[in-house]
Tab-separated table of C-alpha atoms and ligand atoms in Angstrom:
chain	number	residue	atom	x	y	z
A	1	ARG	CA	19.437	13.323	-31.111
A	2	ALA	CA	15.759	12.919	-32.419
A	3	LYS	CA	17.005	13.778	-35.669
A	4	GLU	CA	20.174	11.520	-36.044
A	5	GLY	CA	17.719	8.620	-35.172
A	6	GLY	CA	15.523	9.341	-38.092
A	7	ARG	CA	12.570	10.694	-39.618
A	8	CYS	CA	10.169	8.986	-38.063
A	9	GLN	CA	11.504	9.267	-34.330
A	10	HIS	CA	11.945	12.949	-34.995
A	11	ARG	CA	8.282	13.105	-36.069
A	12	CYS	CA	6.449	10.830	-33.681
A	13	PHE	CA	8.291	10.592	-30.492
A	14	GLU	CA	7.937	14.455	-29.630
A	15	PRO	CA	4.338	14.668	-30.251
A	16	LEU	CA	4.109	12.008	-27.426
A	17	MET	CA	6.282	13.197	-25.126
A	18	ASP	CA	4.290	16.588	-25.573
A	19	ALA	CA	1.196	14.619	-24.714
A	20	GLU	CA	2.402	12.899	-21.751
A	21	ILE	CA	3.814	15.738	-20.268
A	22	LYS	CA	0.804	17.907	-20.792
A	23	ARG	CA	-1.171	14.589	-19.460
A	24	ARG	CA	0.895	14.748	-16.297
A	25	SER	CA	0.740	18.362	-15.866
A	26	VAL	CA	-3.093	18.316	-16.176
A	27	ILE	CA	-3.123	15.498	-13.524
A	28	GLU	CA	-0.899	17.670	-11.326
A	29	ARG	CA	-3.120	20.420	-10.919
A	30	GLU	CA	-6.088	18.408	-10.578
A	31	LEU	CA	-3.958	16.653	-7.616
A	32	ARG	CA	-3.818	20.223	-6.222
A	33	GLU	CA	-7.427	21.033	-6.429
A	34	THR	CA	-8.638	17.860	-5.441
A	35	MET	CA	-6.261	17.950	-2.298
A	36	LEU	CA	-7.558	21.594	-1.345
A	37	ALA	CA	-11.208	20.124	-1.118
A	38	ASP	CA	-9.951	17.048	0.384
A	39	GLY	CA	-11.487	14.943	-2.418
A	40	PHE	CA	-9.702	11.494	-2.103
A	41	ARG	CA	-11.008	8.653	-0.617
A	42	PRO	CA	-9.574	5.966	1.239
A	43	TYR	CA	-11.001	2.367	0.411
A	44	TYR	CA	-10.111	-0.329	2.998
A	45	GLN	CA	-9.324	-4.256	2.043
A	46	PRO	CA	-9.644	-6.569	5.036
A	47	LEU	CA	-6.558	-8.067	6.237
A	48	VAL	CA	-7.638	-11.666	7.637
A	49	GLU	CA	-6.162	-14.545	9.707
A	50	LEU	CA	-6.495	-17.428	7.492
A	51	ALA	CA	-6.762	-20.054	10.137
A	52	SER	CA	-9.861	-18.520	11.882
A	53	GLY	CA	-11.649	-16.213	8.841
A	54	ARG	CA	-11.000	-12.912	11.600
A	55	ILE	CA	-10.311	-9.994	10.208
A	56	VAL	CA	-7.447	-8.488	12.025
A	57	GLY	CA	-7.521	-4.921	10.309
A	58	PHE	CA	-7.636	-3.140	6.916
A	59	GLU	CA	-5.541	-1.956	4.564
A	60	MET	CA	-6.190	1.963	3.390
A	61	LEU	CA	-5.762	2.027	-0.810
A	62	ALA	CA	-6.417	5.793	-2.006
A	63	ARG	CA	-9.081	6.464	-4.649
A	64	TRP	CA	-9.535	9.475	-6.532
A	65	PRO	CA	-13.340	10.048	-7.482
A	66	ARG	CA	-13.400	12.752	-10.069
A	67	ALA	CA	-16.492	14.936	-10.776
A	68	ASP	CA	-16.904	12.896	-14.228
A	69	GLY	CA	-17.671	10.352	-12.239
A	70	VAL	CA	-15.037	8.025	-13.048
A	71	GLU	CA	-12.659	7.020	-10.149
A	72	ILE	CA	-8.788	7.030	-10.488
A	73	GLY	CA	-6.729	4.176	-9.169
A	74	PRO	CA	-3.743	4.952	-7.314
A	75	ASP	CA	-0.928	3.547	-10.009
A	76	GLN	CA	-2.402	6.396	-12.344
A	77	PHE	CA	-1.492	9.205	-9.714
A	78	ILE	CA	0.718	7.947	-6.954
A	79	PRO	CA	3.638	8.486	-9.367
A	80	ILE	CA	2.545	11.940	-10.718
A	81	ALA	CA	2.259	12.823	-6.618
A	82	GLU	CA	5.687	11.544	-5.896
A	83	GLU	CA	7.467	13.465	-8.811
A	84	SER	CA	5.648	16.521	-7.995
A	85	GLY	CA	6.566	16.660	-4.342
A	86	LEU	CA	2.714	16.168	-3.242
A	87	ILE	CA	3.016	13.078	-2.119
A	88	ASN	CA	3.711	13.569	1.739
A	89	GLU	CA	0.593	16.274	1.815
A	90	LEU	CA	-1.648	13.851	0.390
A	91	MET	CA	-0.459	10.939	2.795
A	92	LEU	CA	-0.882	12.973	5.536
A	93	GLN	CA	-4.443	14.244	4.474
A	94	LEU	CA	-5.468	10.276	3.416
A	95	LEU	CA	-3.721	9.255	6.931
A	96	ASP	CA	-5.932	11.932	8.594
A	97	ARG	CA	-9.309	10.961	7.291
A	98	GLY	CA	-8.250	7.160	7.784
A	99	CYS	CA	-7.531	7.478	11.137
A	100	ARG	CA	-10.565	9.114	12.362
A	101	GLU	CA	-12.825	6.613	10.554
A	102	ALA	CA	-10.740	3.513	11.652
A	103	LEU	CA	-11.690	5.461	15.653
A	104	GLU	CA	-15.469	4.160	14.590
A	105	TRP	CA	-13.830	0.465	14.502
A	106	ASP	CA	-13.504	-2.062	17.119
A	107	ALA	CA	-10.143	-1.009	18.780
A	108	ALA	CA	-8.231	-4.527	18.128
A	109	LEU	CA	-8.533	-3.610	14.136
A	110	SER	CA	-5.531	-2.220	12.904
A	111	ILE	CA	-5.207	-0.207	9.900
A	112	GLU	CA	-2.317	-0.101	7.181
A	113	ILE	CA	-1.157	2.775	4.984
A	114	ASN	CA	1.344	2.391	2.014
A	115	ILE	CA	3.966	5.032	1.998
A	116	SER	CA	6.127	5.500	-1.267
A	117	PRO	CA	9.843	4.613	-0.834
A	118	VAL	CA	10.901	8.279	-1.594
A	119	GLN	CA	8.959	9.248	1.559
A	120	LEU	CA	11.444	7.833	3.532
A	121	LYS	CA	14.536	10.087	2.914
A	122	ASP	CA	12.309	12.641	4.782
A	123	PRO	CA	13.941	12.767	8.489
A	124	TRP	CA	10.562	13.956	9.966
A	125	LEU	CA	8.585	11.319	8.484
A	126	ALA	CA	7.891	9.743	11.840
A	127	GLU	CA	7.149	13.070	13.500
A	128	LYS	CA	4.690	14.238	10.928
A	129	ILE	CA	2.933	10.942	11.007
A	130	LEU	CA	3.194	11.286	15.294
A	131	ALA	CA	1.997	14.767	15.082
A	132	THR	CA	-1.342	13.444	13.414
A	133	LEU	CA	-2.150	10.620	15.365
A	134	THR	CA	-1.476	12.658	18.325
A	135	ARG	CA	-3.890	15.385	17.210
A	136	LEU	CA	-6.575	12.266	16.641
A	137	ASN	CA	-5.721	10.573	20.185
A	138	PHE	CA	-5.302	7.844	17.498
A	139	PRO	CA	-2.776	5.080	19.240
A	140	PRO	CA	0.200	4.222	16.875
A	141	GLN	CA	0.320	0.576	18.111
A	142	ARG	CA	-2.916	0.364	15.530
A	143	LEU	CA	-1.264	1.737	12.755
A	144	GLY	CA	0.945	-0.285	10.359
A	145	ILE	CA	2.973	1.346	7.395
A	146	GLU	CA	3.282	-0.613	4.247
A	147	ILE	CA	6.666	0.377	2.027
A	148	THR	CA	6.807	-1.336	-1.169
A	149	GLU	CA	9.800	-3.064	-2.021
A	150	ASN	CA	9.807	-2.557	-5.961
A	151	ALA	CA	10.474	1.020	-5.837
A	152	LEU	CA	12.723	0.613	-2.565
A	153	ILE	CA	16.564	1.394	-3.091
A	154	VAL	CA	18.756	0.557	-0.150
A	155	ASP	CA	20.170	4.248	0.136
A	156	ALA	CA	20.142	2.121	3.606
A	157	ASP	CA	21.365	4.674	6.127
A	158	ASN	CA	18.197	7.297	5.884
A	159	ALA	CA	15.666	4.397	5.191
A	160	ARG	CA	17.237	2.526	8.498
A	161	ARG	CA	16.573	5.685	10.255
A	162	THR	CA	12.839	6.377	9.202
A	163	ILE	CA	11.744	3.032	9.894
A	164	GLU	CA	13.630	3.092	13.362
A	165	SER	CA	11.757	6.269	14.364
A	166	LEU	CA	8.332	4.984	12.812
A	167	LYS	CA	8.819	1.690	15.107
A	168	ASN	CA	9.995	3.590	18.228
A	169	GLN	CA	6.958	5.337	18.160
A	170	GLY	CA	4.937	2.200	17.972
A	171	MET	CA	4.028	1.752	14.391
A	172	LYS	CA	4.448	-1.561	12.654
A	173	VAL	CA	6.377	-1.583	9.478
A	174	ALA	CA	5.361	-4.009	6.639
A	175	LEU	CA	7.684	-4.867	3.514
A	176	ASP	CA	5.192	-4.848	0.784
A	177	ASP	CA	5.166	-6.362	-2.680
A	178	PHE	CA	8.096	-9.026	-1.458
A	179	GLY	CA	9.847	-10.403	-4.052
A	180	THR	CA	9.615	-7.870	-6.614
A	181	GLY	CA	12.365	-5.837	-5.431
A	182	TYR	CA	16.047	-6.321	-7.194
A	183	SER	CA	17.199	-7.007	-3.587
A	184	SER	CA	14.711	-8.381	-1.668
A	185	LEU	CA	16.963	-10.321	0.883
A	186	GLN	CA	19.418	-7.348	1.258
A	187	HIS	CA	16.096	-5.610	2.386
A	188	LEU	CA	15.291	-8.171	4.889
A	189	ARG	CA	18.900	-7.957	6.468
A	190	MET	CA	19.828	-4.210	6.240
A	191	LEU	CA	16.035	-2.831	7.199
A	192	PRO	CA	13.964	-3.475	10.519
A	193	PHE	CA	10.796	-5.020	9.158
A	194	ASP	CA	7.986	-6.175	11.166
A	195	LYS	CA	6.430	-7.771	8.677
A	196	ILE	CA	6.544	-9.171	4.986
A	197	LYS	CA	3.813	-9.288	2.401
A	198	ILE	CA	4.388	-11.927	-0.274
A	199	ASP	CA	3.573	-10.032	-4.069
A	200	ARG	CA	0.514	-11.178	-5.341
A	201	SER	CA	2.500	-12.601	-8.484
A	202	PHE	CA	3.274	-15.425	-6.636
A	203	VAL	CA	0.091	-15.957	-4.812
A	204	HIS	CA	-1.550	-16.183	-8.792
A	205	ALA	CA	0.880	-18.475	-9.916
A	206	LEU	CA	0.457	-20.845	-6.962
A	207	ASP	CA	-1.642	-23.609	-8.684
A	208	SER	CA	-0.298	-23.238	-12.415
A	209	ASP	CA	3.199	-22.868	-11.830
A	210	GLY	CA	5.143	-25.475	-9.437
A	211	ASP	CA	7.800	-22.672	-8.854
A	212	SER	CA	5.870	-20.271	-7.378
A	213	LEU	CA	4.851	-22.722	-4.766
A	214	LYS	CA	8.563	-23.586	-3.738
A	215	ILE	CA	9.063	-19.889	-3.819
A	216	VAL	CA	6.283	-19.453	-1.459
A	217	ARG	CA	7.493	-22.165	0.659
A	218	ALA	CA	10.785	-20.503	0.689
A	219	ILE	CA	9.671	-17.058	1.694
A	220	THR	CA	7.296	-18.495	4.582
A	221	SER	CA	10.473	-20.557	6.021
A	222	LEU	CA	12.692	-17.593	5.540
A	223	ALA	CA	10.390	-15.405	7.306
A	224	SER	CA	9.682	-17.915	10.342
A	225	SER	CA	13.402	-18.135	11.118
A	226	LEU	CA	13.526	-14.356	10.934
A	227	ASP	CA	10.209	-14.253	13.298
A	228	LEU	CA	8.621	-12.141	10.816
A	229	PRO	CA	4.853	-12.731	9.979
A	230	VAL	CA	3.903	-13.332	6.519
A	231	VAL	CA	1.007	-12.053	4.589
A	232	ALA	CA	-0.109	-12.813	1.189
A	233	GLU	CA	-1.700	-10.456	-1.162
A	234	GLY	CA	-4.008	-11.195	-4.116
A	235	ILE	CA	-5.734	-14.110	-2.526
A	236	GLU	CA	-8.360	-15.100	-5.047
A	237	CYS	CA	-9.753	-18.301	-4.536
A	238	GLU	CA	-10.616	-20.973	-1.444
A	239	ALA	CA	-7.747	-23.004	-2.928
A	240	ALA	CA	-4.640	-20.325	-2.353
A	241	VAL	CA	-6.393	-19.997	1.272
A	242	GLN	CA	-5.639	-23.763	2.065
A	243	GLN	CA	-2.576	-23.690	0.442
A	244	LEU	CA	-1.100	-20.950	2.018
A	245	GLY	CA	-2.153	-21.849	5.391
A	246	ALA	CA	-0.314	-25.065	4.805
A	247	LEU	CA	2.798	-23.453	3.724
A	248	GLY	CA	2.760	-21.465	7.117
A	249	CYS	CA	1.385	-18.334	5.904
A	250	ALA	CA	-0.707	-16.653	8.778
A	251	PHE	CA	-2.562	-13.964	7.114
A	252	GLY	CA	-3.743	-13.054	3.806
A	253	GLN	CA	-5.683	-10.540	1.408
A	254	GLY	CA	-7.361	-10.732	-1.640
A	255	PHE	CA	-10.616	-10.715	-3.678
A	256	HIS	CA	-11.392	-13.965	-2.418
A	257	LEU	CA	-11.321	-12.683	1.471
A	258	GLY	CA	-12.621	-9.265	0.382
A	259	ARG	CA	-12.611	-6.307	-2.074
A	260	PRO	CA	-11.427	-2.924	-0.952
A	261	LEU	CA	-14.473	-0.992	0.761
A	262	SER	CA	-15.832	2.570	0.577
A	263	ILE	CA	-15.961	3.571	4.626
A	264	GLU	CA	-19.907	2.952	4.253
A	265	GLN	CA	-19.274	-0.615	3.334
A	266	VAL	CA	-17.037	-1.001	5.851
A	267	ARG	CA	-19.806	0.033	8.457
A	268	ASP	CA	-21.936	-2.438	7.078
A	269	LEU	CA	-19.464	-5.083	7.310
A	270	LEU	CA	-18.870	-4.396	10.560
A	271	ARG	CA	-22.501	-4.065	11.699
A	272	GLY	CA	-23.259	-7.141	10.181
A	273	CYS	CA	-20.732	-8.730	12.657
A	274	GLY	CA	-22.475	-7.641	16.021
A	275	ASP	CA	-20.657	-7.980	19.228
A	276	GLY	CA	-18.233	-10.848	18.307
A	277	PRO	CA	-14.846	-10.529	16.091
A	278	ALA	CA	-15.364	-9.515	12.720
A	279	ARG	CA	-15.108	-12.411	10.021
A	280	ILE	CA	-15.135	-12.320	6.558
A	281	SER	CA	-17.839	-14.662	5.936
A	282	ALA	CA	-20.389	-16.409	7.744
A	283	ALA	CA	-19.391	-19.455	6.319
A	284	ARG	CA	-15.622	-19.688	7.697
B	301	C2E	P1	-0.582	-2.898	-2.671
B	301	C2E	O1	-0.238	-1.862	-1.502
B	301	C2E	O2	0.193	-3.856	-2.928
B	301	C2E	O3	-2.443	-3.003	-2.813
B	301	C2E	C1	-2.961	-4.072	-3.159
B	301	C2E	C2	-3.499	-3.813	-4.505
B	301	C2E	O4	-3.894	-5.119	-5.125
B	301	C2E	C3	-4.477	-2.718	-4.658
B	301	C2E	O5	-4.564	-2.211	-5.885
B	301	C2E	C4	-5.622	-4.116	-4.209
B	301	C2E	O6	-6.757	-3.363	-4.818
B	301	C2E	C5	-5.120	-4.861	-5.422
B	301	C2E	N1	-5.848	-6.388	-4.921
B	301	C2E	C6	-6.127	-6.558	-3.748
B	301	C2E	N2	-6.506	-8.144	-3.676
B	301	C2E	C7	-6.322	-8.264	-4.782
B	301	C2E	C8	-6.721	-9.507	-5.611
B	301	C2E	O7	-7.358	-10.449	-5.167
B	301	C2E	N3	-6.465	-9.558	-6.940
B	301	C2E	C9	-6.138	-8.535	-7.399
B	301	C2E	N4	-5.600	-8.881	-8.835
B	301	C2E	N5	-5.588	-7.396	-6.968
B	301	C2E	C10	-5.878	-7.217	-5.907
B	301	C2E	P2	-4.682	-0.773	-5.936
B	301	C2E	O8	-5.719	-0.189	-4.888
B	301	C2E	O9	-5.002	-0.618	-7.239
B	301	C2E	O10	-3.312	0.047	-5.257
B	301	C2E	C11	-2.232	-0.061	-5.974
B	301	C2E	C12	-0.979	0.141	-5.483
B	301	C2E	O11	-0.810	1.339	-5.388
B	301	C2E	C13	-0.729	-0.329	-3.557
B	301	C2E	O12	-0.368	-1.841	-4.055
B	301	C2E	C14	0.260	0.509	-3.683
B	301	C2E	O13	1.208	0.114	-3.752
B	301	C2E	C15	-0.099	1.772	-3.988
B	301	C2E	N6	-1.151	2.809	-3.464
B	301	C2E	C16	-2.324	2.361	-2.982
B	301	C2E	N7	-2.903	3.329	-1.990
B	301	C2E	C17	-1.673	3.932	-1.671
B	301	C2E	C18	-1.549	5.472	-1.176
B	301	C2E	O14	-2.081	5.785	-0.336
B	301	C2E	N8	-0.051	6.084	-0.961
B	301	C2E	C19	1.183	4.982	-1.663
B	301	C2E	N9	1.976	5.685	-1.449
B	301	C2E	N10	0.789	3.974	-2.383
B	301	C2E	C20	-0.444	3.879	-2.406
B	302	MG	MG1	0.074	-2.199	0.362
B	303	MG	MG1	1.405	-4.990	-1.478
B	304	MG	MG1	1.485	-6.154	-4.540
């Protein structure tokens, strides 16, 4: 095939493919090694009630600190973990660590984890998660599960069964990155989510693009008629907090409200709040 496509494709494309395959197999091997050493680190980003500034929980985001001091973000390694079948084990390892760390926090604070849409095919997913929670004596009601919409294919039966069993065990299930999938409304109609998270691309453009504002307004109104709470992702300024609050969005997340934090930083933040409810800053 490459030959038919002409000389350059033949000469340039194949070495690129080789390099990419090599890169992936190196990462895959290092992934396995890091998992064996329990070397992944969850970071925690505050989830905030917009009206009060109160922190209601934290979203766990995976980070891979490597020996050379470089920290790799999930966009680099989650796809490889998915393709190599390591994603379930990685998720359980992060869940274990995240729940143990969250047990130190006020019991009113929830923790949310991200799972890959491919994991919904595993009929035992809910049982595996529950086994970890039971072992740690962690209440399932404090755990939220986020499923990104952008890779969600509604092969609805498996997905619905898995989401229902997670919910039956007391977990809350959120549709993440809402608005980025090919069939956002189908997802809402066919799958029993507890909450939706508006993708940050809409939130970013609130100021500059009138259509984004209309779309966010439509999403919050749709969500409210379905009785689903809405979280806005990617809030980077106070103006967005005000706008989103006025649009009926109760919760938010973003660099303006709190960056993803290491567990040490979370401890400092919560300690700084004393006995009262944790807030994002004294000013609010
Ligand atoms: P997500 O679940 O939508 O998480 C939000 C992402 O947006 C995070 O990136 C976060 O650091 C970033 N973010 C938060 N606030 C802001 C903001 O105000 N501005 C901007 N520009 N970005 C903001 P991160 O940590 O790189 O994660 C990327 C994606 O990787 C996540 O998107 C999630 O889908 C996935 N991911 C992260 N951890 C895991 C995991 O443990 N398992 C799985 N399956 N996926 C994960
Ligand atoms: Mg998420
Ligand atoms: Mg998201
Ligand atoms: Mg997003």
